[in-house]
Amino acid sequence: MASSLVPSTAAAASGNGRRPLVSFSSSLSSSAAPLLRRRAAAAVPLLRPRSRRSPSKICAKIREIFMPALSSTMTEGKIVSWVKSEGDRLSKGESVVVVESDKADMDVETFYDGILAAIVVSEGQSAPVGAPIGLLAETEEEIAEARARAQSQGQAPPPSPPSPPPPPPPPAAAVAAPPVQAIEKPAVAAGPKSTVLTPYAKKLAKQYKVDVASIVGTGPYGRVTPSDVEAAAGIVPKVAASSPPPSSPAVVATAAAVAPAPKAAPPAAPAPPIPGATVVPFTTMQAAVSKNMVESLSVPTFRVGYPVKTDALDALYEKVKPKGVTMTVLLAKAAAMALAQHPVVNSTCKDGKSFTYNSSINIAVAVAIDGGLITPVLQDADKFDIYLLSQRWKELVGKARAKQLQPSEYNSGTFTLSNLGMFGVDRFDAILPPGQGAIMAVGASKPTVVADADGFFSVKNKMLVNVTADHRIIYGADLAAFLQAFAKIVENPDSLTL
């Protein structure tokens, strides 16, 4: 049976503040697209009918909602929030749940009418790809059966709070224990400044004619939920049928009133010190980065450094900076032009037995975001001028920080650029991303004393560029020739403006 929850990428425009909707039927320009389509067609339908128990009873009305595979590297997903509550009726096209993949948060919508009978995986919890995360029923009579089925699928009751250890034997006279200070939790980092709505919340805002800019979102990262829109419109929201999630017990200490201690009573023993180390589990994004870095260890790599004069590039940057062009775009454009001259550096080896000359030059640029690292991709960077690339780059960075990138916008790179020059870093080595042939690490441009052919000294700005490459397909001479071409373009940057 066709799946009931079908994510769709068609509605993921960054300008309207809407989170991407995933679709296995959408066409991804990355190399992972065939794998995603195979998974969707063969192994991971999001909803499937329960098995038949008897010929006289139709058992296809309760469907399992599955954790979708949102990218080729995704093995598990995290539930950011349930847009709907247990007992809510669903209409075709409504968002049901927000899932965090390894790089982005994506809404999943339903293509069926029904009732969200049971939530199997709660908000903040993770589940493997293909595991059931909820149950969808067609009629109210099936809700009780669906909830019983959800409990039988391994929903263990929440653990009871641990009982406190028995107090130590009191001394000769009891002494009032000092109050335990509550540990203040660090404030959660603020999310994106732009107003982010779920598709259903946007639909309600349009229906009730509510100004979304005036709504304060209560969802993750300030996300505006349907209940926020209903509250702004003066509509009393329906009370959710589900029971509230269990909360962690708070430690509260109060000083007990005791009898005055005799003067000869010994002092109380000091409390044991609180350990300072804290174990923090990986987020979904950190786990994906860790997996990719470990995978890179299996590739034999080598590194080549090259000094590049940047006086002419710095002058060009000052000229085009008022037009919105960034240094990142200038370096990406220069790298793309050099890759066009040396396509082997843009090639890929995935099986260790052959390699592929990529037909497109897609420059992935490392960007640090809250909680991890992501590489938005400037696709076909050699075919567009620096002004169009700058406009596209601004859009990609905005979507990356709002966690709204499509998979094809962060996993389709054929060459990666990592720039730490803005931090004053002289040089560094970058780890080769899986599925690529090379990555360029760019250091800061600094004044350097140089001598010309006639023996005269002068001061020139120079930056050191280090490239890490897959030695199975790229050799030292290949990388040296590429770096020479890159340096020639940077030192004579007129071609960047063509």
PDB file of C-alpha atoms in Angstrom, residues 215-398:
ATOM      1  CA  ILE A 215       3.515  36.048  16.523  1.00  0.00           C
ATOM      2  CA  VAL A 216       6.044  34.810  19.078  1.00  0.00           C
ATOM      3  CA  GLY A 217       6.742  31.159  18.296  1.00  0.00           C
ATOM      4  CA  THR A 218       6.831  28.604  21.087  1.00  0.00           C
ATOM      5  CA  GLY A 219       8.294  25.763  19.037  1.00  0.00           C
ATOM      6  CA  PRO A 220      11.964  24.783  18.638  1.00  0.00           C
ATOM      7  CA  TYR A 221      14.194  27.736  17.602  1.00  0.00           C
ATOM      8  CA  GLY A 222      11.203  30.077  17.909  1.00  0.00           C
ATOM      9  CA  ARG A 223       9.213  28.110  15.368  1.00  0.00           C
ATOM     10  CA  VAL A 224       5.589  29.229  14.998  1.00  0.00           C
ATOM     11  CA  THR A 225       3.217  26.292  15.556  1.00  0.00           C
ATOM     12  CA  PRO A 226      -0.476  26.028  14.655  1.00  0.00           C
ATOM     13  CA  SER A 227      -1.420  26.627  18.300  1.00  0.00           C
ATOM     14  CA  ASP A 228       0.524  29.909  18.238  1.00  0.00           C
ATOM     15  CA  VAL A 229      -1.506  31.063  15.224  1.00  0.00           C
ATOM     16  CA  GLU A 230      -4.774  30.020  16.870  1.00  0.00           C
ATOM     17  CA  ALA A 231      -3.831  31.903  20.040  1.00  0.00           C
ATOM     18  CA  ALA A 232      -3.012  35.027  18.029  1.00  0.00           C
ATOM     19  CA  ALA A 233      -6.373  34.732  16.275  1.00  0.00           C
ATOM     20  CA  GLY A 234      -8.208  34.463  19.603  1.00  0.00           C
ATOM     21  CA  ILE A 235      -9.249  30.860  19.070  1.00  0.00           C
ATOM     22  CA  VAL A 236      -9.183  28.522  22.071  1.00  0.00           C
ATOM     23  CA  PRO A 237      -7.029  25.558  21.023  1.00  0.00           C
ATOM     24  CA  LYS A 238      -8.264  22.037  21.587  1.00  0.00           C
ATOM     25  CA  VAL A 239      -6.735  20.302  24.575  1.00  0.00           C
ATOM     26  CA  ALA A 240      -4.446  17.515  23.421  1.00  0.00           C
ATOM     27  CA  ALA A 241      -5.604  14.036  24.312  1.00  0.00           C
ATOM     28  CA  SER A 242      -2.137  12.759  24.980  1.00  0.00           C
ATOM     29  CA  SER A 243      -0.736  12.721  28.439  1.00  0.00           C
ATOM     30  CA  PRO A 244       2.139  15.083  29.189  1.00  0.00           C
ATOM     31  CA  PRO A 245       5.626  13.644  28.892  1.00  0.00           C
ATOM     32  CA  PRO A 246       7.336  12.628  32.055  1.00  0.00           C
ATOM     33  CA  SER A 247       9.551  15.273  33.559  1.00  0.00           C
ATOM     34  CA  SER A 248      12.762  14.788  35.419  1.00  0.00           C
ATOM     35  CA  PRO A 249      12.379  15.038  39.180  1.00  0.00           C
ATOM     36  CA  ALA A 250      13.803  18.235  40.625  1.00  0.00           C
ATOM     37  CA  VAL A 251      16.075  18.085  43.595  1.00  0.00           C
ATOM     38  CA  VAL A 252      14.741  20.349  46.324  1.00  0.00           C
ATOM     39  CA  ALA A 253      16.426  20.639  49.639  1.00  0.00           C
ATOM     40  CA  THR A 254      14.988  22.416  52.654  1.00  0.00           C
ATOM     41  CA  ALA A 255      16.473  22.903  56.046  1.00  0.00           C
ATOM     42  CA  ALA A 256      14.594  20.876  58.623  1.00  0.00           C
ATOM     43  CA  ALA A 257      13.830  22.362  61.961  1.00  0.00           C
ATOM     44  CA  VAL A 258      15.838  20.542  64.594  1.00  0.00           C
ATOM     45  CA  ALA A 259      16.485  20.875  68.252  1.00  0.00           C
ATOM     46  CA  PRO A 260      19.438  23.046  69.273  1.00  0.00           C
ATOM     47  CA  ALA A 261      22.643  21.074  69.293  1.00  0.00           C
ATOM     48  CA  PRO A 262      24.723  20.829  72.433  1.00  0.00           C
ATOM     49  CA  LYS A 263      27.805  23.003  72.503  1.00  0.00           C
ATOM     50  CA  ALA A 264      30.092  19.988  72.505  1.00  0.00           C
ATOM     51  CA  ALA A 265      28.629  18.531  69.264  1.00  0.00           C
ATOM     52  CA  PRO A 266      31.273  17.816  66.574  1.00  0.00           C
ATOM     53  CA  PRO A 267      30.966  19.663  63.220  1.00  0.00           C
ATOM     54  CA  ALA A 268      29.153  17.926  60.380  1.00  0.00           C
ATOM     55  CA  ALA A 269      31.254  16.195  57.719  1.00  0.00           C
ATOM     56  CA  PRO A 270      31.689  18.280  54.507  1.00  0.00           C
ATOM     57  CA  ALA A 271      29.521  17.299  51.539  1.00  0.00           C
ATOM     58  CA  PRO A 272      31.292  15.341  48.787  1.00  0.00           C
ATOM     59  CA  PRO A 273      32.406  17.511  45.835  1.00  0.00           C
ATOM     60  CA  ILE A 274      30.207  17.554  42.742  1.00  0.00           C
ATOM     61  CA  PRO A 275      32.018  16.031  39.743  1.00  0.00           C
ATOM     62  CA  GLY A 276      32.891  18.645  37.122  1.00  0.00           C
ATOM     63  CA  ALA A 277      32.878  16.378  34.066  1.00  0.00           C
ATOM     64  CA  THR A 278      29.688  16.216  32.023  1.00  0.00           C
ATOM     65  CA  VAL A 279      28.907  13.653  29.314  1.00  0.00           C
ATOM     66  CA  VAL A 280      27.080  15.257  26.391  1.00  0.00           C
ATOM     67  CA  PRO A 281      25.602  12.921  23.743  1.00  0.00           C
ATOM     68  CA  PHE A 282      26.076  13.782  20.079  1.00  0.00           C
ATOM     69  CA  THR A 283      23.353  15.631  18.270  1.00  0.00           C
ATOM     70  CA  THR A 284      22.167  14.145  14.993  1.00  0.00           C
ATOM     71  CA  MET A 285      24.409  16.533  13.074  1.00  0.00           C
ATOM     72  CA  GLN A 286      27.459  15.838  15.243  1.00  0.00           C
ATOM     73  CA  ALA A 287      26.928  12.095  14.836  1.00  0.00           C
ATOM     74  CA  ALA A 288      26.829  12.503  11.045  1.00  0.00           C
ATOM     75  CA  VAL A 289      30.033  14.583  11.050  1.00  0.00           C
ATOM     76  CA  SER A 290      31.738  12.013  13.275  1.00  0.00           C
ATOM     77  CA  LYS A 291      30.688   9.176  10.972  1.00  0.00           C
ATOM     78  CA  ASN A 292      32.019  11.001   7.897  1.00  0.00           C
ATOM     79  CA  MET A 293      35.335  11.835   9.542  1.00  0.00           C
ATOM     80  CA  VAL A 294      35.900   8.226  10.597  1.00  0.00           C
ATOM     81  CA  GLU A 295      34.991   7.056   7.095  1.00  0.00           C
ATOM     82  CA  SER A 296      37.641   9.395   5.669  1.00  0.00           C
ATOM     83  CA  LEU A 297      40.363   7.482   7.516  1.00  0.00           C
ATOM     84  CA  SER A 298      40.044   4.649   4.998  1.00  0.00           C
ATOM     85  CA  VAL A 299      41.160   6.908   2.116  1.00  0.00           C
ATOM     86  CA  PRO A 300      44.931   7.312   1.480  1.00  0.00           C
ATOM     87  CA  THR A 301      45.497  11.064   1.314  1.00  0.00           C
ATOM     88  CA  PHE A 302      48.419  13.442   0.854  1.00  0.00           C
ATOM     89  CA  ARG A 303      48.813  17.196   1.248  1.00  0.00           C
ATOM     90  CA  VAL A 304      50.449  19.909  -0.830  1.00  0.00           C
ATOM     91  CA  GLY A 305      50.886  23.549   0.225  1.00  0.00           C
ATOM     92  CA  TYR A 306      51.333  26.561  -2.049  1.00  0.00           C
ATOM     93  CA  PRO A 307      51.895  30.290  -1.285  1.00  0.00           C
ATOM     94  CA  VAL A 308      49.684  32.680  -3.251  1.00  0.00           C
ATOM     95  CA  LYS A 309      50.055  36.474  -3.556  1.00  0.00           C
ATOM     96  CA  THR A 310      46.764  38.213  -2.834  1.00  0.00           C
ATOM     97  CA  ASP A 311      47.383  41.940  -3.450  1.00  0.00           C
ATOM     98  CA  ALA A 312      45.415  41.973  -6.709  1.00  0.00           C
ATOM     99  CA  LEU A 313      42.636  39.816  -5.230  1.00  0.00           C
ATOM    100  CA  ASP A 314      42.380  42.110  -2.195  1.00  0.00           C
ATOM    101  CA  ALA A 315      42.044  45.121  -4.493  1.00  0.00           C
ATOM    102  CA  LEU A 316      39.297  43.386  -6.495  1.00  0.00           C
ATOM    103  CA  TYR A 317      37.490  42.444  -3.312  1.00  0.00           C
ATOM    104  CA  GLU A 318      37.410  46.061  -2.111  1.00  0.00           C
ATOM    105  CA  LYS A 319      35.922  47.030  -5.478  1.00  0.00           C
ATOM    106  CA  VAL A 320      33.140  44.396  -5.567  1.00  0.00           C
ATOM    107  CA  LYS A 321      32.415  44.197  -1.826  1.00  0.00           C
ATOM    108  CA  PRO A 322      29.784  46.996  -1.961  1.00  0.00           C
ATOM    109  CA  LYS A 323      27.900  44.878  -4.522  1.00  0.00           C
ATOM    110  CA  GLY A 324      27.537  41.990  -2.077  1.00  0.00           C
ATOM    111  CA  VAL A 325      30.439  39.840  -3.292  1.00  0.00           C
ATOM    112  CA  THR A 326      32.282  37.986  -0.526  1.00  0.00           C
ATOM    113  CA  MET A 327      35.843  36.702  -0.407  1.00  0.00           C
ATOM    114  CA  THR A 328      34.437  33.182  -0.102  1.00  0.00           C
ATOM    115  CA  VAL A 329      32.729  33.533  -3.484  1.00  0.00           C
ATOM    116  CA  LEU A 330      35.913  34.904  -5.110  1.00  0.00           C
ATOM    117  CA  LEU A 331      37.939  31.939  -3.825  1.00  0.00           C
ATOM    118  CA  ALA A 332      35.230  29.453  -4.851  1.00  0.00           C
ATOM    119  CA  LYS A 333      35.080  30.949  -8.338  1.00  0.00           C
ATOM    120  CA  ALA A 334      38.878  30.819  -8.678  1.00  0.00           C
ATOM    121  CA  ALA A 335      38.921  27.185  -7.529  1.00  0.00           C
ATOM    122  CA  ALA A 336      36.158  26.279  -9.995  1.00  0.00           C
ATOM    123  CA  MET A 337      38.053  27.875 -12.899  1.00  0.00           C
ATOM    124  CA  ALA A 338      41.228  25.978 -11.932  1.00  0.00           C
ATOM    125  CA  LEU A 339      39.270  22.715 -11.643  1.00  0.00           C
ATOM    126  CA  ALA A 340      37.940  23.225 -15.167  1.00  0.00           C
ATOM    127  CA  GLN A 341      41.555  23.190 -16.354  1.00  0.00           C
ATOM    128  CA  HIS A 342      42.466  20.144 -14.225  1.00  0.00           C
ATOM    129  CA  PRO A 343      39.361  17.910 -14.066  1.00  0.00           C
ATOM    130  CA  VAL A 344      41.141  15.011 -12.356  1.00  0.00           C
ATOM    131  CA  VAL A 345      41.183  17.052  -9.130  1.00  0.00           C
ATOM    132  CA  ASN A 346      37.385  17.260  -9.458  1.00  0.00           C
ATOM    133  CA  SER A 347      37.021  13.487  -9.864  1.00  0.00           C
ATOM    134  CA  THR A 348      35.693  10.930  -7.382  1.00  0.00           C
ATOM    135  CA  CYS A 349      36.688   7.397  -6.336  1.00  0.00           C
ATOM    136  CA  LYS A 350      34.049   5.493  -4.376  1.00  0.00           C
ATOM    137  CA  ASP A 351      34.754   1.770  -4.809  1.00  0.00           C
ATOM    138  CA  GLY A 352      38.554   1.728  -4.932  1.00  0.00           C
ATOM    139  CA  LYS A 353      38.448   0.095  -8.375  1.00  0.00           C
ATOM    140  CA  SER A 354      37.480   2.998 -10.637  1.00  0.00           C
ATOM    141  CA  PHE A 355      36.958   6.740 -10.545  1.00  0.00           C
ATOM    142  CA  THR A 356      34.546   9.179 -12.139  1.00  0.00           C
ATOM    143  CA  TYR A 357      35.164  12.498 -13.858  1.00  0.00           C
ATOM    144  CA  ASN A 358      32.292  14.585 -12.518  1.00  0.00           C
ATOM    145  CA  SER A 359      30.342  16.446 -15.183  1.00  0.00           C
ATOM    146  CA  SER A 360      29.658  19.411 -12.854  1.00  0.00           C
ATOM    147  CA  ILE A 361      31.972  21.516 -10.734  1.00  0.00           C
ATOM    148  CA  ASN A 362      30.130  21.910  -7.432  1.00  0.00           C
ATOM    149  CA  ILE A 363      32.083  23.793  -4.776  1.00  0.00           C
ATOM    150  CA  ALA A 364      31.098  22.867  -1.217  1.00  0.00           C
ATOM    151  CA  VAL A 365      32.075  25.499   1.362  1.00  0.00           C
ATOM    152  CA  ALA A 366      32.425  24.614   5.041  1.00  0.00           C
ATOM    153  CA  VAL A 367      30.215  26.775   7.275  1.00  0.00           C
ATOM    154  CA  ALA A 368      30.142  26.654  11.069  1.00  0.00           C
ATOM    155  CA  ILE A 369      26.599  26.797  12.447  1.00  0.00           C
ATOM    156  CA  ASP A 370      25.120  26.406  15.901  1.00  0.00           C
ATOM    157  CA  GLY A 371      25.750  22.834  16.980  1.00  0.00           C
ATOM    158  CA  GLY A 372      27.836  21.595  14.075  1.00  0.00           C
ATOM    159  CA  LEU A 373      29.260  22.028  10.611  1.00  0.00           C
ATOM    160  CA  ILE A 374      27.590  22.014   7.211  1.00  0.00           C
ATOM    161  CA  THR A 375      28.812  22.446   3.630  1.00  0.00           C
ATOM    162  CA  PRO A 376      26.375  24.344   1.379  1.00  0.00           C
ATOM    163  CA  VAL A 377      27.170  23.740  -2.285  1.00  0.00           C
ATOM    164  CA  LEU A 378      27.609  26.307  -5.055  1.00  0.00           C
ATOM    165  CA  GLN A 379      26.546  24.123  -7.968  1.00  0.00           C
ATOM    166  CA  ASP A 380      28.108  24.728 -11.411  1.00  0.00           C
ATOM    167  CA  ALA A 381      30.339  27.400  -9.880  1.00  0.00           C
ATOM    168  CA  ASP A 382      32.392  27.686 -13.068  1.00  0.00           C
ATOM    169  CA  LYS A 383      29.357  28.675 -15.166  1.00  0.00           C
ATOM    170  CA  PHE A 384      28.064  31.681 -13.193  1.00  0.00           C
ATOM    171  CA  ASP A 385      29.571  35.116 -12.559  1.00  0.00           C
ATOM    172  CA  ILE A 386      30.587  36.247  -9.091  1.00  0.00           C
ATOM    173  CA  TYR A 387      27.446  38.361  -8.648  1.00  0.00           C
ATOM    174  CA  LEU A 388      25.016  35.496  -9.239  1.00  0.00           C
ATOM    175  CA  LEU A 389      27.181  33.212  -7.105  1.00  0.00           C
ATOM    176  CA  SER A 390      27.133  35.767  -4.265  1.00  0.00           C
ATOM    177  CA  GLN A 391      23.352  35.973  -4.392  1.00  0.00           C
ATOM    178  CA  ARG A 392      23.091  32.203  -4.346  1.00  0.00           C
ATOM    179  CA  TRP A 393      25.633  31.933  -1.529  1.00  0.00           C
ATOM    180  CA  LYS A 394      23.690  34.374   0.640  1.00  0.00           C
ATOM    181  CA  GLU A 395      20.555  32.260   0.190  1.00  0.00           C
ATOM    182  CA  LEU A 396      22.402  29.037   1.037  1.00  0.00           C
ATOM    183  CA  VAL A 397      23.957  30.433   4.228  1.00  0.00           C
ATOM    184  CA  GLY A 398      20.576  31.722   5.390  1.00  0.00           C
TER     185      GLY A 398
END
